[in-house]
Amino acid sequence: MKDIYIADLIGFDEGKNFDSFFLVLGKQQRTTKQNKPYLNLTLGDKTGQIEGRVWDPGDPRIVKDFERGDIVKVRGCVSRFDDRCQIKVDQLRKALDGEADTMDMLPATTLDVGDLWKQLEAAVESIANPDLKRLLDALLSDAELTMAFREAPAARQLHHAWLGGLLEHVVSLLGLADRVAAHYPLLDRDLLVTGVILHDIGKVRELEWETGFDYTVEGILLGHIQMGVDLVEKTIAGLPGFPDRLRTLVLHMILSHHGKLEFGSPKLPMIPEALALNFIDDFDAKMQAMTSEFERSAREGKAPDELTGKVWALDQRQLLNTRAWLKTSGQ
Amino acid sequence: MKDIYIADLIGFDEGKNFDSFFLVLGKQQRTTKQNKPYLNLTLGDKTGQIEGRVWDPGDPRIVKDFERGDIVKVRGCVSRFDDRCQIKVDQLRKALDGEADTMDMLPATTLDVGDLWKQLEAAVESIANPDLKRLLDALLSDAELTMAFREAPAARQLHHAWLGGLLEHVVSLLGLADRVAAHYPLLDRDLLVTGVILHDIGKVRELEWETGFDYTVEGILLGHIQMGVDLVEKTIAGLPGFPDRLRTLVLHMILSHHGKLEFGSPKLPMIPEALALNFIDDFDAKMQAMTSEFERSAREGKAPDELTGKVWALDQRQLLNTRAWLKTSGQ
Amino acid sequence: MKDIYIADLIGFDEGKNFDSFFLVLGKQQRTTKQNKPYLNLTLGDKTGQIEGRVWDPGDPRIVKDFERGDIVKVRGCVSRFDDRCQIKVDQLRKALDGEADTMDMLPATTLDVGDLWKQLEAAVESIANPDLKRLLDALLSDAELTMAFREAPAARQLHHAWLGGLLEHVVSLLGLADRVAAHYPLLDRDLLVTGVILHDIGKVRELEWETGFDYTVEGILLGHIQMGVDLVEKTIAGLPGFPDRLRTLVLHMILSHHGKLEFGSPKLPMIPEALALNFIDDFDAKMQAMTSEFERSAREGKAPDELTGKVWALDQRQLLNTRAWLKTSGQ
Amino acid sequence: MKDIYIADLIGFDEGKNFDSFFLVLGKQQRTTKQNKPYLNLTLGDKTGQIEGRVWDPGDPRIVKDFERGDIVKVRGCVSRFDDRCQIKVDQLRKALDGEADTMDMLPATTLDVGDLWKQLEAAVESIANPDLKRLLDALLSDAELTMAFREAPAARQLHHAWLGGLLEHVVSLLGLADRVAAHYPLLDRDLLVTGVILHDIGKVRELEWETGFDYTVEGILLGHIQMGVDLVEKTIAGLPGFPDRLRTLVLHMILSHHGKLEFGSPKLPMIPEALALNFIDDFDAKMQAMTSEFERSAREGKAPDELTGKVWALDQRQLLNTRAWLKTSGQ
Amino acid sequence: MKDIYIADLIGFDEGKNFDSFFLVLGKQQRTTKQNKPYLNLTLGDKTGQIEGRVWDPGDPRIVKDFERGDIVKVRGCVSRFDDRCQIKVDQLRKALDGEADTMDMLPATTLDVGDLWKQLEAAVESIANPDLKRLLDALLSDAELTMAFREAPAARQLHHAWLGGLLEHVVSLLGLADRVAAHYPLLDRDLLVTGVILHDIGKVRELEWETGFDYTVEGILLGHIQMGVDLVEKTIAGLPGFPDRLRTLVLHMILSHHGKLEFGSPKLPMIPEALALNFIDDFDAKMQAMTSEFERSAREGKAPDELTGKVWALDQRQLLNTRAWLKTSGQ
Amino acid sequence: MKDIYIADLIGFDEGKNFDSFFLVLGKQQRTTKQNKPYLNLTLGDKTGQIEGRVWDPGDPRIVKDFERGDIVKVRGCVSRFDDRCQIKVDQLRKALDGEADTMDMLPATTLDVGDLWKQLEAAVESIANPDLKRLLDALLSDAELTMAFREAPAARQLHHAWLGGLLEHVVSLLGLADRVAAHYPLLDRDLLVTGVILHDIGKVRELEWETGFDYTVEGILLGHIQMGVDLVEKTIAGLPGFPDRLRTLVLHMILSHHGKLEFGSPKLPMIPEALALNFIDDFDAKMQAMTSEFERSAREGKAPDELTGKVWALDQRQLLNTRAWLKTSGQ
């Protein structure tokens, strides 16, 4: 079992030995200025990434046959350069089956995936419109798809960029959708809930998360909006008598959920539920990005009442944690 | 008492006489092609505006001494040109005191202002933070300000453009803020509620609504954001020991609530509550604009399953009323 | 048979009677300033549109039971107001079956649709890649679709806005694609030709052209890009063994052919053929818009060496017809 | 007294020892590749910044208890790496009271602050409008504010980013304002002069310059426009009978002086004096940025007839010094 | 001699006859609803434009052979429709030679053109740099060019859109340039003055002002920047030994004086004098637009303390006349 | 003769000695951390650039008197650091006359310049319009200009950034222009061909390519559009009777060929030939950028079915090589 994580290494003394398992995210041959060859590794686990250096690749305690995507057991110690931390690797071998858990190797939701899934199923169950319920039941009865839905991150790096992030984001939106639908009688709650569940469904194909988070080539060429629409179109094609107009509305919500052409939605929201989906999706992503940013600032040792650095996901704004700032001043 | 409204006139037969009271929004001398002088009036009441023509201004049954802003009693009949309806005015005199109610003369909220105000007071009452409560109590203890707050429209024409519109918008936001704060533990609910109540408070000075809705010159030169900030700054200056940081956060929410520099906010939202305020404010305005648009389409005789025209407040999009569209098709 | 067209009426003397057939594009009840009711009609044929006025709708020679979309026989004369021409209608009845040809009633390509279609078929025939050929054959074997493909306009009003306009545009692009593919060895000619044929195929569903050119509600909510992608996806689903990557490339060309996110393409061209398709599509549309504009200027009596008015489809530029300008000056 | 400045070190031979005083702008613990700890310092004085390295932090000649913001006495020598220069620190202690002058430690105006202040006072004296004069007198009678006004930089790094920069910029604008007001009779000279003096007054609170130039948290959340408006609002509140309209115009000039919403002004200039203020402010800032850039190019050893690098404050343009370019060519 | 101007007609009683001379800016045949032909004219003089109607074109007192561009003598009276004024024309003949002055027929500067020209000549005289002086002397020795320079408007409608407007604008800039150059030692005064005189010189070819203000076809295709550059290039080609670098700088000032690529300058200002030219040119144009707008508001009967309408030349802002607003309130 | 190129060095073993000739693109004195001086060189040849280090500049086998722009003979070996390759220089002297070919020292077209030039001459020969032919003949009879036209790159780094790149780009466009003109009868083929040959002619003055590719100062201040227009203007001035309108059209094509104001064209294309020139120019540049990018990816060892990195010349898109991607999958 893995008990030392990359996040822990920041606090380690230089030179103190440790053993742990990591996922190999990169591996390159290099040469020192004195012309000595060495290996430069990028190692990851669910708490982050770190550089590793094998200064003596010829050492018999360093195996030769590992690649990007392998889990390896490493013995070494921490060294620091400028403000960055790195691992000096003394021994390295591939992990044996069962020695390490893949789920430990990539960042993952801190919530219980089983619980999240039950909340999703409860939301489907709560839908009164029989056609929308049929559609969701059909989609979620595909085992491969639901497995992917439980695992997929919501993005490569912008927000919810961790295993289970897509599901976590959708479940948060389901709660928000219920609150918003209760507030505005104009909204058809069942349609909005359906839009929430399906809006990012294409991400299970747009992204791959086996060996780090990345886009598939198909994902880059087509995008998760089109991939999700196709999934829904083909599912509906298998549902006899599914109403044409309802199909159009569901597809319109997926197509328009980014809210602007320049964000990759080919259509703007033109029905109340699409407008609502666009707002809560954008809002939840930004609230999560704020939360992640405050956690990162804390991890990096910033005082709780300092502004964060400029945050890419929020237009390069700096952010301030209200409660921490008020508390610090005793106000 | 006024019992015939402009909205009713659309259905009137041409040539049929009626009497009613209207607010004079415009008055101009003109001449026919045959060189006969006539009066062109713009008349309004709470259901809309209509043109009126006095073809014989010299008639003794037409008084001379009325101006823009007066309420007048009119006898006349409806005539139609192209698709527009207009009043042929045969008699006109100024209304006597008590004959007509000013509140009937401008569009007004369909909700009960007393009820809305109680909801606002309940929200203030619910605030636990003693400083924020002090601030709101101080502001709402100003009789002139609260009177204006109950009457003010939320805009000249974009959304909630009717008497009581500002209050109606704020009360809708209070409900939404409570739901959103309950969903995100990161949010300080009291701060968000305070932001909701104060974000548009400057509109009571930016707008005037005595004789139609318009901006004051001061409102155009300074804007409601600055006017609201000034009101809050001066109120806080009268509250001994009000915490500096809390003051900064309240002001930041007002300054940033438009969410973008190009929408006139000099600062972007940098705290969670400001981000939330910007989203719910924008969302509520757009939901209300959608609702108004569907009502207008219905009033103009569009079928419920037709798209609306291009809507200015929603980037020239056309909108579709989901429920009506599904119902029409029997789907 | 119709032998007097709207374009001819410009030259008619005022007051001279004529008979002809028109499509009713609009019909409204109105009232004169003297309170007399009259009918205002919008009448069309393939050469344009014109207003018609029935000053005496009670006349027994004017039928009552016609609607938007009907073809009617009209007797009347031309009158002029400002610079606009209008028909004073004295008699009006619905056309009998066979009396008038629907194809005369809307603007249509001046080219032979049969010829155009043969060119399209020849292009399909010329494709060497068996999978792409299979795909096109499958699509073009659907009789309803091919019928629509022969009739559809390419747009409501921007370019090629006439019956057969879509086909005319595609055939022009086929010629251009062959020339461009011959110039750049990097281009896969079969893929480019396939992209040309399919890029706007969704327009057969996005637009309707029975009674004037308009968008369908489904077309406005989903758009021709998504509608075309769906048509191709479902056709490919019926072709066993169709290569996955080839499917992705064909779909990518359709998705990206507008070339910019803000033009409604959710993806930018990322392969050589998609880049080429975007350029030739945009270029052909603009060349056609220029040609139409020069024809219109000529029709409106401008001198051949004058600049046109500001052209919407070309960013409000004014245009100049090179040859005419040089010829006029004797240069 | 400090007689060796950072700007001088560029010309020093490597290895030659020297002593001087610097302000500590940064201090970090680091480790060499050989795992030896060392200190990395950022040292500054009024001529610039430089890195310093303490390779043996345990040496008793290196004190332990200094922090960011302290002035220290350093003995060491210059070393070079790539094109950058750095100090190898052999001895380091905190400066004693009176040993070093704080004003030597940050970049400062090269002009005489006393003279600049007299010019500002003369401008106030020259104002004929008694209310505007009252307002300025009241503001400048606040000792803390005037002290800050004499010291504040005009920006963190864009233009006039040095101690006294704000005052230098304002005094330059006063001269320009007088010239421009003399040219355009439409301009109210007193109002323009008042706008010049007050437009950036909020910067004394938005920025802090004790230990390097930075924004305060309050400054980032509210901005110098709002902070300046508040200062003026509260001063006016203490002036009985100050005319309402004059107050509105002064505030409008401050609010609109950035000239565009996207530059953080919530209002555009709508009166002649606000338009003029926006132009001369922008122009003076750019002229100063050009001058600074030419000086920097000279300092960095560029030939006088070379273009500068791309200048951030001028939209990434390269700049050319006209006179130097003409002189070099003998033209 | 013309003694009744269009601006005077606003105050005339309807039906009262008068005689005056006008320039024919437009002439169209039209027909009344009763099918009677009439003539619709657009008539202009230096104070504005007005519509004219000839209800009986067959009347022998109406000549037949006049065209756009002719000056005509008109007898008629004023009639009004809505808020617009129009001339009912009873008699019309072409003006005899010497009866009317062309300069009365188009809007023209209210300043003395001879005086303006002397100021321009004085500025040329004041230039110390012999090459720049040679260049200006050579250009201004071309009689046709200087004649055009004295007459040309500065724009078709944006600012200084009247005969002599270009010269008026340049002379205002000369005054401003002297003031600005005196303020900034970095500026080469002679170069800036040269830039001021030459920056819009191409407008003498871009515009035509014989029969109203319009662009030439060549002007639309090439633009005044290129036309001015060409004029200067060819003049310099005739000056032996003109320094290459000085030529580049003069051309750069002309090319960059609009200050932004999207305003049609192919280069941004990269030397101090080009930056200064861009600022003062833009500022003077906007100050003049403000002044014209206040005059127009006054002419249209607005109260002096009202905001103007939205002004196109100033990004649709409303403007306020500071002095008038303060004076009205007694403040 | 040079037989070892920079592109070859990637495959060399570290430490193996070699001799070759390089162009010196940069030379700087530096010091190691141990305070030893060394020389840092940037060396180039037609296959790329590489860093060189002279660790012992005092060695008598290293000459002292070489500068940027010299061709030198180097003896040394390859060393590697991170992923970058560098030359350790042991001996260095200036190349003797005739020892090395300048054309080997900068990247150059892989096509035969003589052949390209013949194609250009054939295009000129094919022009039927005698005036256009005269113009091109006159320009191409200038020996200095034609020499530069054969050598110039088309850009510093965006596309066709190699010796002969301008000519290669123009010849590709000539082929494309012929195909496009054959497709659209609206196009005047001779005018389009003339535009193709002249559109970038100013680049022979905007760029310099003696010692690496760079812009001239004059090029940065005026730009190749203006420089090309000037060249054409002056040539036409020497052609008696050249038609004015034809001159305007040729100049308009050069001025507008970037197609957008923000790309530095002061005019938008307003004639068919200018529109066509803009499209084929942009398209050819992007096709060439794609081709170069695929070659670079291959050189850098990417698999043929991988996406490229984000490509600056194509709006940061990633690109995919269609054929390689299909082939890899066996599809």
PDB file of N, CA, C and O in Angstrom, chain D residues 122-151:
ATOM      1  N   ALA D 122       1.112  76.246  -6.220  1.00  0.00           N
ATOM      2  CA  ALA D 122       0.856  77.404  -7.073  1.00  0.00           C
ATOM      3  C   ALA D 122      -0.372  77.163  -7.951  1.00  0.00           C
ATOM      4  O   ALA D 122      -1.176  78.070  -8.197  1.00  0.00           O
ATOM      5  N   ALA D 123      -0.518  75.962  -8.424  1.00  0.00           N
ATOM      6  CA  ALA D 123      -1.683  75.647  -9.257  1.00  0.00           C
ATOM      7  C   ALA D 123      -2.962  75.800  -8.444  1.00  0.00           C
ATOM      8  O   ALA D 123      -3.957  76.356  -8.915  1.00  0.00           O
ATOM      9  N   VAL D 124      -2.954  75.292  -7.215  1.00  0.00           N
ATOM     10  CA  VAL D 124      -4.136  75.438  -6.361  1.00  0.00           C
ATOM     11  C   VAL D 124      -4.427  76.924  -6.149  1.00  0.00           C
ATOM     12  O   VAL D 124      -5.565  77.380  -6.245  1.00  0.00           O
ATOM     13  N   GLU D 125      -3.354  77.665  -5.874  1.00  0.00           N
ATOM     14  CA  GLU D 125      -3.503  79.098  -5.620  1.00  0.00           C
ATOM     15  C   GLU D 125      -4.135  79.813  -6.815  1.00  0.00           C
ATOM     16  O   GLU D 125      -4.886  80.777  -6.662  1.00  0.00           O
ATOM     17  N   SER D 126      -3.829  79.309  -8.013  1.00  0.00           N
ATOM     18  CA  SER D 126      -4.268  80.012  -9.226  1.00  0.00           C
ATOM     19  C   SER D 126      -5.739  79.802  -9.546  1.00  0.00           C
ATOM     20  O   SER D 126      -6.260  80.381 -10.496  1.00  0.00           O
ATOM     21  N   ILE D 127      -6.408  78.933  -8.799  1.00  0.00           N
ATOM     22  CA  ILE D 127      -7.807  78.605  -9.115  1.00  0.00           C
ATOM     23  C   ILE D 127      -8.743  79.715  -8.658  1.00  0.00           C
ATOM     24  O   ILE D 127      -8.706  80.128  -7.494  1.00  0.00           O
ATOM     25  N   ALA D 128      -9.573  80.190  -9.574  1.00  0.00           N
ATOM     26  CA  ALA D 128     -10.458  81.310  -9.267  1.00  0.00           C
ATOM     27  C   ALA D 128     -11.771  80.841  -8.647  1.00  0.00           C
ATOM     28  O   ALA D 128     -12.362  81.521  -7.821  1.00  0.00           O
ATOM     29  N   ASN D 129     -12.242  79.677  -9.050  1.00  0.00           N
ATOM     30  CA  ASN D 129     -13.519  79.180  -8.541  1.00  0.00           C
ATOM     31  C   ASN D 129     -13.380  78.898  -7.043  1.00  0.00           C
ATOM     32  O   ASN D 129     -12.620  78.013  -6.639  1.00  0.00           O
ATOM     33  N   PRO D 130     -14.138  79.623  -6.201  1.00  0.00           N
ATOM     34  CA  PRO D 130     -13.901  79.502  -4.754  1.00  0.00           C
ATOM     35  C   PRO D 130     -14.240  78.117  -4.208  1.00  0.00           C
ATOM     36  O   PRO D 130     -13.582  77.639  -3.282  1.00  0.00           O
ATOM     37  N   ASP D 131     -15.236  77.437  -4.794  1.00  0.00           N
ATOM     38  CA  ASP D 131     -15.594  76.124  -4.270  1.00  0.00           C
ATOM     39  C   ASP D 131     -14.510  75.096  -4.583  1.00  0.00           C
ATOM     40  O   ASP D 131     -14.141  74.286  -3.738  1.00  0.00           O
ATOM     41  N   LEU D 132     -14.007  75.114  -5.800  1.00  0.00           N
ATOM     42  CA  LEU D 132     -12.943  74.181  -6.147  1.00  0.00           C
ATOM     43  C   LEU D 132     -11.698  74.455  -5.297  1.00  0.00           C
ATOM     44  O   LEU D 132     -11.014  73.524  -4.858  1.00  0.00           O
ATOM     45  N   LYS D 133     -11.432  75.720  -5.085  1.00  0.00           N
ATOM     46  CA  LYS D 133     -10.260  76.064  -4.266  1.00  0.00           C
ATOM     47  C   LYS D 133     -10.449  75.545  -2.837  1.00  0.00           C
ATOM     48  O   LYS D 133      -9.539  74.939  -2.259  1.00  0.00           O
ATOM     49  N   ARG D 134     -11.640  75.772  -2.274  1.00  0.00           N
ATOM     50  CA  ARG D 134     -11.969  75.251  -0.956  1.00  0.00           C
ATOM     51  C   ARG D 134     -11.744  73.738  -0.862  1.00  0.00           C
ATOM     52  O   ARG D 134     -11.202  73.212   0.103  1.00  0.00           O
ATOM     53  N   LEU D 135     -12.188  73.057  -1.878  1.00  0.00           N
ATOM     54  CA  LEU D 135     -12.060  71.588  -1.877  1.00  0.00           C
ATOM     55  C   LEU D 135     -10.592  71.173  -1.848  1.00  0.00           C
ATOM     56  O   LEU D 135     -10.170  70.329  -1.043  1.00  0.00           O
ATOM     57  N   LEU D 136      -9.789  71.778  -2.731  1.00  0.00           N
ATOM     58  CA  LEU D 136      -8.371  71.404  -2.790  1.00  0.00           C
ATOM     59  C   LEU D 136      -7.653  71.802  -1.507  1.00  0.00           C
ATOM     60  O   LEU D 136      -6.829  71.044  -0.976  1.00  0.00           O
ATOM     61  N   ASP D 137      -7.973  72.979  -0.999  1.00  0.00           N
ATOM     62  CA  ASP D 137      -7.341  73.409   0.256  1.00  0.00           C
ATOM     63  C   ASP D 137      -7.644  72.425   1.384  1.00  0.00           C
ATOM     64  O   ASP D 137      -6.768  72.056   2.169  1.00  0.00           O
ATOM     65  N   ALA D 138      -8.904  72.006   1.444  1.00  0.00           N
ATOM     66  CA  ALA D 138      -9.286  71.075   2.510  1.00  0.00           C
ATOM     67  C   ALA D 138      -8.518  69.768   2.391  1.00  0.00           C
ATOM     68  O   ALA D 138      -7.996  69.231   3.367  1.00  0.00           O
ATOM     69  N   LEU D 139      -8.402  69.261   1.168  1.00  0.00           N
ATOM     70  CA  LEU D 139      -7.688  67.999   0.978  1.00  0.00           C
ATOM     71  C   LEU D 139      -6.208  68.148   1.323  1.00  0.00           C
ATOM     72  O   LEU D 139      -5.622  67.302   2.005  1.00  0.00           O
ATOM     73  N   LEU D 140      -5.611  69.231   0.849  1.00  0.00           N
ATOM     74  CA  LEU D 140      -4.165  69.380   1.028  1.00  0.00           C
ATOM     75  C   LEU D 140      -3.808  69.881   2.423  1.00  0.00           C
ATOM     76  O   LEU D 140      -2.629  70.005   2.758  1.00  0.00           O
ATOM     77  N   SER D 141      -4.805  70.142   3.244  1.00  0.00           N
ATOM     78  CA  SER D 141      -4.495  70.519   4.618  1.00  0.00           C
ATOM     79  C   SER D 141      -4.380  69.274   5.504  1.00  0.00           C
ATOM     80  O   SER D 141      -4.077  69.373   6.681  1.00  0.00           O
ATOM     81  N   ASP D 142      -4.625  68.111   4.932  1.00  0.00           N
ATOM     82  CA  ASP D 142      -4.477  66.863   5.693  1.00  0.00           C
ATOM     83  C   ASP D 142      -3.019  66.423   5.584  1.00  0.00           C
ATOM     84  O   ASP D 142      -2.541  65.993   4.537  1.00  0.00           O
ATOM     85  N   ALA D 143      -2.295  66.507   6.707  1.00  0.00           N
ATOM     86  CA  ALA D 143      -0.839  66.297   6.673  1.00  0.00           C
ATOM     87  C   ALA D 143      -0.470  64.886   6.211  1.00  0.00           C
ATOM     88  O   ALA D 143       0.464  64.695   5.432  1.00  0.00           O
ATOM     89  N   GLU D 144      -1.235  63.901   6.681  1.00  0.00           N
ATOM     90  CA  GLU D 144      -0.908  62.522   6.319  1.00  0.00           C
ATOM     91  C   GLU D 144      -1.075  62.310   4.819  1.00  0.00           C
ATOM     92  O   GLU D 144      -0.258  61.677   4.150  1.00  0.00           O
ATOM     93  N   LEU D 145      -2.171  62.886   4.287  1.00  0.00           N
ATOM     94  CA  LEU D 145      -2.435  62.747   2.866  1.00  0.00           C
ATOM     95  C   LEU D 145      -1.356  63.447   2.033  1.00  0.00           C
ATOM     96  O   LEU D 145      -0.851  62.892   1.051  1.00  0.00           O
ATOM     97  N   THR D 146      -0.988  64.647   2.412  1.00  0.00           N
ATOM     98  CA  THR D 146       0.005  65.361   1.599  1.00  0.00           C
ATOM     99  C   THR D 146       1.361  64.666   1.676  1.00  0.00           C
ATOM    100  O   THR D 146       2.082  64.600   0.686  1.00  0.00           O
ATOM    101  N   MET D 147       1.698  64.133   2.854  1.00  0.00           N
ATOM    102  CA  MET D 147       2.950  63.377   2.960  1.00  0.00           C
ATOM    103  C   MET D 147       2.936  62.215   1.967  1.00  0.00           C
ATOM    104  O   MET D 147       3.902  61.966   1.245  1.00  0.00           O
ATOM    105  N   ALA D 148       1.810  61.488   1.925  1.00  0.00           N
ATOM    106  CA  ALA D 148       1.708  60.345   1.020  1.00  0.00           C
ATOM    107  C   ALA D 148       1.737  60.808  -0.442  1.00  0.00           C
ATOM    108  O   ALA D 148       2.340  60.159  -1.299  1.00  0.00           O
ATOM    109  N   PHE D 149       1.111  61.938  -0.711  1.00  0.00           N
ATOM    110  CA  PHE D 149       1.050  62.461  -2.080  1.00  0.00           C
ATOM    111  C   PHE D 149       2.474  62.784  -2.574  1.00  0.00           C
ATOM    112  O   PHE D 149       2.807  62.622  -3.750  1.00  0.00           O
ATOM    113  N   ARG D 150       3.319  63.258  -1.682  1.00  0.00           N
ATOM    114  CA  ARG D 150       4.699  63.575  -2.072  1.00  0.00           C
ATOM    115  C   ARG D 150       5.523  62.324  -2.332  1.00  0.00           C
ATOM    116  O   ARG D 150       6.492  62.361  -3.094  1.00  0.00           O
ATOM    117  N   GLU D 151       5.154  61.222  -1.683  1.00  0.00           N
ATOM    118  CA  GLU D 151       5.984  60.014  -1.776  1.00  0.00           C
ATOM    119  C   GLU D 151       5.522  59.007  -2.826  1.00  0.00           C
ATOM    120  O   GLU D 151       6.328  58.265  -3.385  1.00  0.00           O
TER     121      GLU D 151
END
